[in-house]
XYZ file of C-alpha atoms in Angstrom:
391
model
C 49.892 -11.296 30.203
C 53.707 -10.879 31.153
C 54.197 -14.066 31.406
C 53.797 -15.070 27.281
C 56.193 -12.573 26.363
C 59.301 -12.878 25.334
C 62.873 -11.635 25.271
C 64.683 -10.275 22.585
C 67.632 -11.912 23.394
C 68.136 -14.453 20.947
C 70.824 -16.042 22.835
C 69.086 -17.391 25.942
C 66.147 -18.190 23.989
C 68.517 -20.891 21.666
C 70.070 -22.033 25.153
C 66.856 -23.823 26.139
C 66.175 -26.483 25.856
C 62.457 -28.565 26.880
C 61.755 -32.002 26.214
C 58.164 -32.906 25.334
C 56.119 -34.217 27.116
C 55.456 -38.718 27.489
C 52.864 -39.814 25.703
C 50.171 -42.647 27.062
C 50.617 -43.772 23.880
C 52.580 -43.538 20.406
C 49.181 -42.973 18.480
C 47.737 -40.205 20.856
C 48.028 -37.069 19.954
C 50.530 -34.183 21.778
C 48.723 -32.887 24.090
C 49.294 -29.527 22.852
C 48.680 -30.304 18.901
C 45.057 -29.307 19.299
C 46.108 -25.393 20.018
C 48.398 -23.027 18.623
C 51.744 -22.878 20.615
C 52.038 -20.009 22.781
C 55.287 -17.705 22.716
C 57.733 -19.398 24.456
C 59.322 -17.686 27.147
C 63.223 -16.864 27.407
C 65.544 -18.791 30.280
C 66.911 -16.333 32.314
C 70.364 -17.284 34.488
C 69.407 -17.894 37.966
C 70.240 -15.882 40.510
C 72.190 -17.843 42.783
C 74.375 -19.720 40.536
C 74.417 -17.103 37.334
C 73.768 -20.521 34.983
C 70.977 -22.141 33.723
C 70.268 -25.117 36.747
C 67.744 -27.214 37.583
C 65.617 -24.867 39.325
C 65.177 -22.617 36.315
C 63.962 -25.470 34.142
C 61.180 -26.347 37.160
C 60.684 -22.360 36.464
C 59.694 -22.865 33.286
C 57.699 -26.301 33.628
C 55.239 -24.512 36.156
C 54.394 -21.200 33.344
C 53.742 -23.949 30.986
C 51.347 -25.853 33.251
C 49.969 -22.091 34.351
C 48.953 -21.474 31.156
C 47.230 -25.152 30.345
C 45.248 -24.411 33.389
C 44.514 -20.730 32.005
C 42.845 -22.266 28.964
C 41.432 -25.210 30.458
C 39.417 -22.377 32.390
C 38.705 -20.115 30.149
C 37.181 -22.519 27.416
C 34.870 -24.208 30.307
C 33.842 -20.409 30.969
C 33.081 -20.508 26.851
C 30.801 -23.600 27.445
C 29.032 -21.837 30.580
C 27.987 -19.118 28.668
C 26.617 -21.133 25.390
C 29.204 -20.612 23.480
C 32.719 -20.926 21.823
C 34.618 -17.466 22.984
C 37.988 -18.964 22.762
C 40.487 -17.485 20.011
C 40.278 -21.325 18.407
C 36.882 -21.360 17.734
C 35.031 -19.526 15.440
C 31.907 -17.038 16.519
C 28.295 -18.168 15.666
C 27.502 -14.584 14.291
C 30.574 -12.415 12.235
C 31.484 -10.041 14.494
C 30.560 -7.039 11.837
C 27.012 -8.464 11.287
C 26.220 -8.524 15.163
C 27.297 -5.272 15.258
C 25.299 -3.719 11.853
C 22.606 -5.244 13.628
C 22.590 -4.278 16.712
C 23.105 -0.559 15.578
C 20.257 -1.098 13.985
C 18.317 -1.798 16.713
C 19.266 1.264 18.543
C 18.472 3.755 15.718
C 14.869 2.096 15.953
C 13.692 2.763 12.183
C 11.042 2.017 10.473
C 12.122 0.413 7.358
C 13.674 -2.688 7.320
C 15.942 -4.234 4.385
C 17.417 -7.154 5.503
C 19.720 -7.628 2.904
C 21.499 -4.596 3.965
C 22.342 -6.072 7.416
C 22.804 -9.595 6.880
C 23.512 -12.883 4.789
C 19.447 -13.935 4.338
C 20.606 -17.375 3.339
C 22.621 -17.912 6.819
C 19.804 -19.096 9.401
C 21.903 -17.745 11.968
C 21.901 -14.399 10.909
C 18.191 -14.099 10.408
C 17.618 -15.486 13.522
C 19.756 -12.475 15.296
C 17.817 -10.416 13.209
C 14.548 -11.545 14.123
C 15.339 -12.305 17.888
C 16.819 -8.345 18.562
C 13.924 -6.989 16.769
C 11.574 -9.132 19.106
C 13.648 -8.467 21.997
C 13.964 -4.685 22.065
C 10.077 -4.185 20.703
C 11.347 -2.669 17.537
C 9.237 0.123 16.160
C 9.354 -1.560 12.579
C 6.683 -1.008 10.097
C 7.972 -1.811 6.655
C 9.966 -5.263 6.486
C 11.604 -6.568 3.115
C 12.712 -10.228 3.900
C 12.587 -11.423 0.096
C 14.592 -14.061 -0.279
C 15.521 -15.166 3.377
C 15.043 -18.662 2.707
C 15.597 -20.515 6.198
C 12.268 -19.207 6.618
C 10.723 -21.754 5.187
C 13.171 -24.348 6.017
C 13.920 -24.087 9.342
C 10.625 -24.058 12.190
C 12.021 -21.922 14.566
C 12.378 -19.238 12.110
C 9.148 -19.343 10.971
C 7.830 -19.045 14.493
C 10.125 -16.119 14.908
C 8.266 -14.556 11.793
C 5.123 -14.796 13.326
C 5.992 -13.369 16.648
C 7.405 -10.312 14.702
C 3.887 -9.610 13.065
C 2.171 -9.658 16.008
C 4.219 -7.956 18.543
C 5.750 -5.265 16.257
C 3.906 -2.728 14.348
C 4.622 -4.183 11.425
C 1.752 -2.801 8.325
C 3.671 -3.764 5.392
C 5.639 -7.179 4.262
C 6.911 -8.494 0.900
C 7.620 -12.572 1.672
C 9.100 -12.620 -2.450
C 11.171 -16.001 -3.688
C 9.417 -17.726 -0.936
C 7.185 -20.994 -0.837
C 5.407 -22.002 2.422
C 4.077 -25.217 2.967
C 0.415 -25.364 3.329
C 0.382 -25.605 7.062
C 2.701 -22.754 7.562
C 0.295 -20.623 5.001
C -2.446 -21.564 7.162
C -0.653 -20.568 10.801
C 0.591 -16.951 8.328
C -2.784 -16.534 7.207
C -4.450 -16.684 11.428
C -1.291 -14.522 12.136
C -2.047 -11.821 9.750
C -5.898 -11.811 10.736
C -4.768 -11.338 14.165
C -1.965 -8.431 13.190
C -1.947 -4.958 11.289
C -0.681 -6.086 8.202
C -2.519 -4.314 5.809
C -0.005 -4.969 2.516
C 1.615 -7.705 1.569
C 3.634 -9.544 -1.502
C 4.044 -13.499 -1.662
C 4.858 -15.145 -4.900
C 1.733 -15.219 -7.108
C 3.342 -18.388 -8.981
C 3.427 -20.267 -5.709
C 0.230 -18.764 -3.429
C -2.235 -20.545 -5.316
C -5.584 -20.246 -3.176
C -3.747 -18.009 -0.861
C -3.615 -15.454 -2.236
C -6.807 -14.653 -2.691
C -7.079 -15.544 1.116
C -4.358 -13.329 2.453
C -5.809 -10.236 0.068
C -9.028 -10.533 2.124
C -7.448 -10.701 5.315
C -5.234 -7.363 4.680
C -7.907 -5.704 3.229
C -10.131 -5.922 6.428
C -7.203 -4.685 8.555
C -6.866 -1.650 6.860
C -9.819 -0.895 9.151
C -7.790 -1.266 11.993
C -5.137 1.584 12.074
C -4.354 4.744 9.507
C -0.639 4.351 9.300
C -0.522 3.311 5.381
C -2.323 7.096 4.584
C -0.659 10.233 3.647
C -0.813 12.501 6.646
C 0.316 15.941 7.836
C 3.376 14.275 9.523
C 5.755 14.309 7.341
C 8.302 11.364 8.734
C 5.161 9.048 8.652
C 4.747 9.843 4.804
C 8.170 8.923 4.305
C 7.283 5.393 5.231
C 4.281 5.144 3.029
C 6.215 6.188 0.133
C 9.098 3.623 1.097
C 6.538 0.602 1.215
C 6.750 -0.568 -2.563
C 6.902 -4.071 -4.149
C 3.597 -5.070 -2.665
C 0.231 -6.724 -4.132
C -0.909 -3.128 -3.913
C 1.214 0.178 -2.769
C 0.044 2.816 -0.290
C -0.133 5.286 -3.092
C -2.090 3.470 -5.623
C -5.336 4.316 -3.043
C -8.023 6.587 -4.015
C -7.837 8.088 -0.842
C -3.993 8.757 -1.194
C -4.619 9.898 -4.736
C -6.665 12.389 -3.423
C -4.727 13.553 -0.545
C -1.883 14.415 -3.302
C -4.145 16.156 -5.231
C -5.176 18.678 -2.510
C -1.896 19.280 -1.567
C -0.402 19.848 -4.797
C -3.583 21.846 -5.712
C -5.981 22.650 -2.736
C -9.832 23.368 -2.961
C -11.635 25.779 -5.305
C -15.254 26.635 -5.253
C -16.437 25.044 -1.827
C -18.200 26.427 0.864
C -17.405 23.543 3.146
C -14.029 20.838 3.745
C -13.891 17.750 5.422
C -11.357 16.798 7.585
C -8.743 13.960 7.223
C -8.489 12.667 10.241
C -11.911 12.182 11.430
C -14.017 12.943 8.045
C -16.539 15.243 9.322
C -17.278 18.639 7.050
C -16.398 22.068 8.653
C -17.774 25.503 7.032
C -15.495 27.703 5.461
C -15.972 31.292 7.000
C -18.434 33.596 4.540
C -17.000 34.818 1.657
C -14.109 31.797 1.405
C -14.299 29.831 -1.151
C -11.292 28.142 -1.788
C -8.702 26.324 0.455
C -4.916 25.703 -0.226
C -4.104 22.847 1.549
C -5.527 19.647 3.278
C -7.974 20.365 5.638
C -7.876 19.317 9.330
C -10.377 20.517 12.136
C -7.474 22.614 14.313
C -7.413 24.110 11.153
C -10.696 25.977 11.650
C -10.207 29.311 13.519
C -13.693 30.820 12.850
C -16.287 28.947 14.543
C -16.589 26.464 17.495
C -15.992 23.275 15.416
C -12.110 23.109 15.810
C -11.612 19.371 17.093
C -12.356 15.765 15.529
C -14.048 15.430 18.961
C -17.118 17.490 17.955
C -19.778 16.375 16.039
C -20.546 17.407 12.833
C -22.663 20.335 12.184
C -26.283 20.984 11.746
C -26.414 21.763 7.874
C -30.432 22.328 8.244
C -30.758 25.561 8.320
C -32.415 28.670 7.294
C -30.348 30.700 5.280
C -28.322 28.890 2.434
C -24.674 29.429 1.172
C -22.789 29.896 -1.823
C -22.275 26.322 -3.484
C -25.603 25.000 -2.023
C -27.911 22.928 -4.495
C -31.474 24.315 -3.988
C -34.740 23.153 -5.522
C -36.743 26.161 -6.931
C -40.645 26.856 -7.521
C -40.295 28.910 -10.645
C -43.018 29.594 -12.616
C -45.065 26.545 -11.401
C -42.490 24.346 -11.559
C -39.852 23.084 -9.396
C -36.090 23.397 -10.959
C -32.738 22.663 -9.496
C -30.066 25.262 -8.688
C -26.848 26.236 -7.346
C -26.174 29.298 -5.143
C -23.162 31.329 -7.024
C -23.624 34.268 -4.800
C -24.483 35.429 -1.691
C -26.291 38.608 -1.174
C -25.302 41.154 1.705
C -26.917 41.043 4.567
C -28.722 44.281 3.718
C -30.429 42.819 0.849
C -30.942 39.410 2.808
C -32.820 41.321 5.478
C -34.567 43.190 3.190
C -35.806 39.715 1.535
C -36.830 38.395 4.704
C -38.955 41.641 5.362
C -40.623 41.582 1.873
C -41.600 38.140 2.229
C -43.168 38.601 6.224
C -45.002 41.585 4.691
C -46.770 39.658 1.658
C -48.127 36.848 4.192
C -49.146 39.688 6.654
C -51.357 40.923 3.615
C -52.285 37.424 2.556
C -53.378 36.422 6.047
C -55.589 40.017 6.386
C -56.971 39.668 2.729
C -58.975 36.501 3.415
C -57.079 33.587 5.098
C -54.519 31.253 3.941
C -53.197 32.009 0.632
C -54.953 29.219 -2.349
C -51.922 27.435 -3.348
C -51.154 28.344 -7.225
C -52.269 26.405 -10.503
C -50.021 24.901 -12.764
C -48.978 26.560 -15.642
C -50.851 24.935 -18.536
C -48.790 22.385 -20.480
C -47.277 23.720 -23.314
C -48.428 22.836 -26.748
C -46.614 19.823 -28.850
C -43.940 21.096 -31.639
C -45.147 19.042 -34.877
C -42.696 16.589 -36.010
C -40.461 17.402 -39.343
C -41.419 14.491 -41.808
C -38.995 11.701 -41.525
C -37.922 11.631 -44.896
C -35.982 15.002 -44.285
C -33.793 13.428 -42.371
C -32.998 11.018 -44.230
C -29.939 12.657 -46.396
C-alpha cells in the first residue's frame, strides 16, 4: 500500500515527533506491542503554512488509526475462513508441503510414498494427505504409510484411513512400525473385507491373532479384481513390480512366475494356448507348434475364437492333433500315446478310405465283425536265485 512507505529523506522523518498512546492502565500492555510496528511514514510540510502544524500531525494520527482498522479486518477475515492468514501467525500446513501435495494430487499416480511428501509424525500433514486423496478420488493403488504414527493415536486419522481403502482403489498397503488397538484391528479387518486390498504388511511382532485374520481376508479378495497380475499393459506392470515390502509380493505368485516365464521364453511343443485374461484354450493353426509370447484371444487370427467372449471350443472331435494323448488298441492291448506328427491330408483321407472299405467287407462277409481275443498272457521269466544277488 502507498500509504506504509516511506521517504528517504532522513530529515523529515527525525523531525517527527508522536507521542504514544494513554494507557487504561500502567500494567496493560501498548496496544501495539502484540504486532510488529509498521514503517512509519515521513511528515511532509503542509501546504499552506510550509511547516510542520497541527493539521499534519491529525494527518498522521488518522494513517495510523487506518491501518489498526486494516488489520483489525483482515485478521477477523482470518477467523471467517478457519484460519490464521495473517503475517503474525503461523500456517497450519508449511507452505512447501501443501504444495508437494497438492501436485501430487494432480499428477494422479499410482504409487504412494508418504515419506516423500510429508512429515508422517505431524498429524496435520497426514491428515492433508489423506483428506486430498479422499477429496479428489485419487487413482492410488500402492500406499506406503510405514511409520505415520498419528494413525494410531489420533481417531480421526484412523477414520480417514479407512475411508481411503474403501473409496480409492487401493490393492496394496504396508501399515509397518504400527500397533492398533484391538478395536481399531477389528473396524481394519471389516474395512479390508469390504475393500480390494489384496496385500498387505502389519508388524508380525505386534498382529498377534491378526494376522492370521487379515491374511484370510486379502486372500479372498484377490478374487475380486486382476490388478496385482502381470499383464500386457505395460504401465500396470510397473505397479506390480513397485508393490514390495508386503506379507507376500505380486511376483512371488505362481501365476506371475509363469507369466515371466512365457514372456522371457514363450511356448514350445503345443498344439493349443490359453489365454490370460479369460483362461479359455485356443488352437494353434496346423502345423504351429510353438508360440513366442503370452497368449491372448485377439491374438488368434485363424479361426473364429478371437474374443474372451466366446466360449471355449469343442475339443471332441474326430480327427486328432499333434500333442494329443491317445489311448491305443495295439496288439490286444490298450497303450497310451502321444501324436508327434500329423499326416497330410492325402494320407489322412486315404486312412479314412481304408478303414470304410474293411467294414464294407466285414459287414458283406457275415455281419458284425466278432470282437478280437486277447493275446494269451505271456509266460513267467524264472527268478535268478537270491543268493546271486547277494554280493
Amino acid at each position: 500500500c502507498a500509504r506504509f512507505r516511506s521517504h528517504p529523506s532522513a530529515l523529515l522523518s527525525s523531525l517527527t515527533h508522536r507521542k504514544p498512546a494513554a494507557r487504561s492502565h500502567p500494567s496493560a500492555p501498548h496496544p501495539t506491542a502484540s504486532r510488529p510496528m509498521p514503517p512509519q511514514k515521513a511528515a511532509s510540510a503542509c501546504p499552506r503554512c510550509k511547516f510542520f502544524c497541527r493539521d499534519t500531525l491529525l494527518e498522521d494520527e488518522q494513517d495510523l488509526r487506518a491501518r489498526d482498522e486494516e488489520e483489525q479486518a483482515r485478521r477477523e477475515l482470518s477467523l471467517a475462513h478457519g484460519g490464521w492468514v495473517c503475517d503474525f501467525a503461523p500456517p497450519r500446513v508449511p507452505p512447501s508441503v501443501a504444495k508437494r501435495v497438492q501436485e501430487f494430487v494432480q499428477l494422479r499416480p499410482a504409487v504412494l510414498h508418504s515419506d516423500e511428501l510429508i512429515d508422517k509424525k505431524d498429524a496435520r500433514q497426514v491428515e492433508l494427505l489423506l483428506t486430498e486423496l479422499i477429496a479428489h478420488n485419487t487413482p492410488v493403488q500402492v500406499v506406503f504409510l510405514q511409520g505415520a504414527v498419528p494413525l494410531q493415536t489420533k481417531p480421526w486419522l484412523f477414520a480417514a484411513l479407512c475411508d481411503l481403502l474403501r473409496k480409492c482403489p487401493v490393492w496394496s498397503i504396508n501399515l509397518g512400525e504400527l500397533r492398533f488397538s484391538e478395536e481399531q484391528c477389528v473396524r481394519l479387518g471389516a474395512t479390508l473385507a469390504a475393500s480390494g486390498v489384496t496385500h498387505m504388511f502389519y508388524e508380525c511382532t505386534v498382529a498377534g491373532r491378526w494376522k492370521d485374520e487379515f491374511r484370510g481376508i486379502i486372500r479372498r479378495n484377490r478374487e475380486k479384481h486382476s490388478l496385482w497380475r502381470l499383464s500386457a499393459d505395460c504401465r500396470q506392470n510397473v505397479v506390480v513390480l513397485s508393490a514390495i515390502k508386503n506379507w507376500f509380493c505380486p511376483t512371488s505368485h505362481a501365476c506371475n512366475k509363469r507369466w515371466v516365464q512365457r514372456n522371457r521364453d514363450g511356448y514350445t511343443g503345443v498344439d493349443r494356448l490359453q489365454c490370460e485374461s479369460c483362461g479359455a484354450w485356443r488352437r494353434l493353426p496346423r502345423g504351429v507348434t510353438a508360440w513366442r509370447r503370452e497368449f491372448y484371444c485377439h491374438y488368434n487370427t485363424w479361426d473364429k475364437y478371437n474374443s474372451c467372449s466366446l466360449p471355449e471350443e469343442d475339443w471332441k472331435r474326430e480327427e486328432p492333433a499333434t500333442g494329443d494323448r491317445l489311448r491305443l488298441l495295439v496288439d490286444g492291448r490298450w497303450r497310451r500315446a502321444t501324436v508327434r506328427r500329423m499326416p497330410t491330408e492325402a494320407q489322412w483321407a486315404g486312412h479314412k478310405q481304408r478303414l470304410q472299405q474293411e467294414g464294407e467287407a466285414g459287414a458283406a462277409g457275415g455281419g458284425a465283425r466278432e470282437e478280437e481275443e486277447a493275446a494269451p498272457p505271456r509266460a513267467k521269466r524264472a527268478r535268478k536265485p537270491v543268493e546271486m544277488y547277494k554280493a
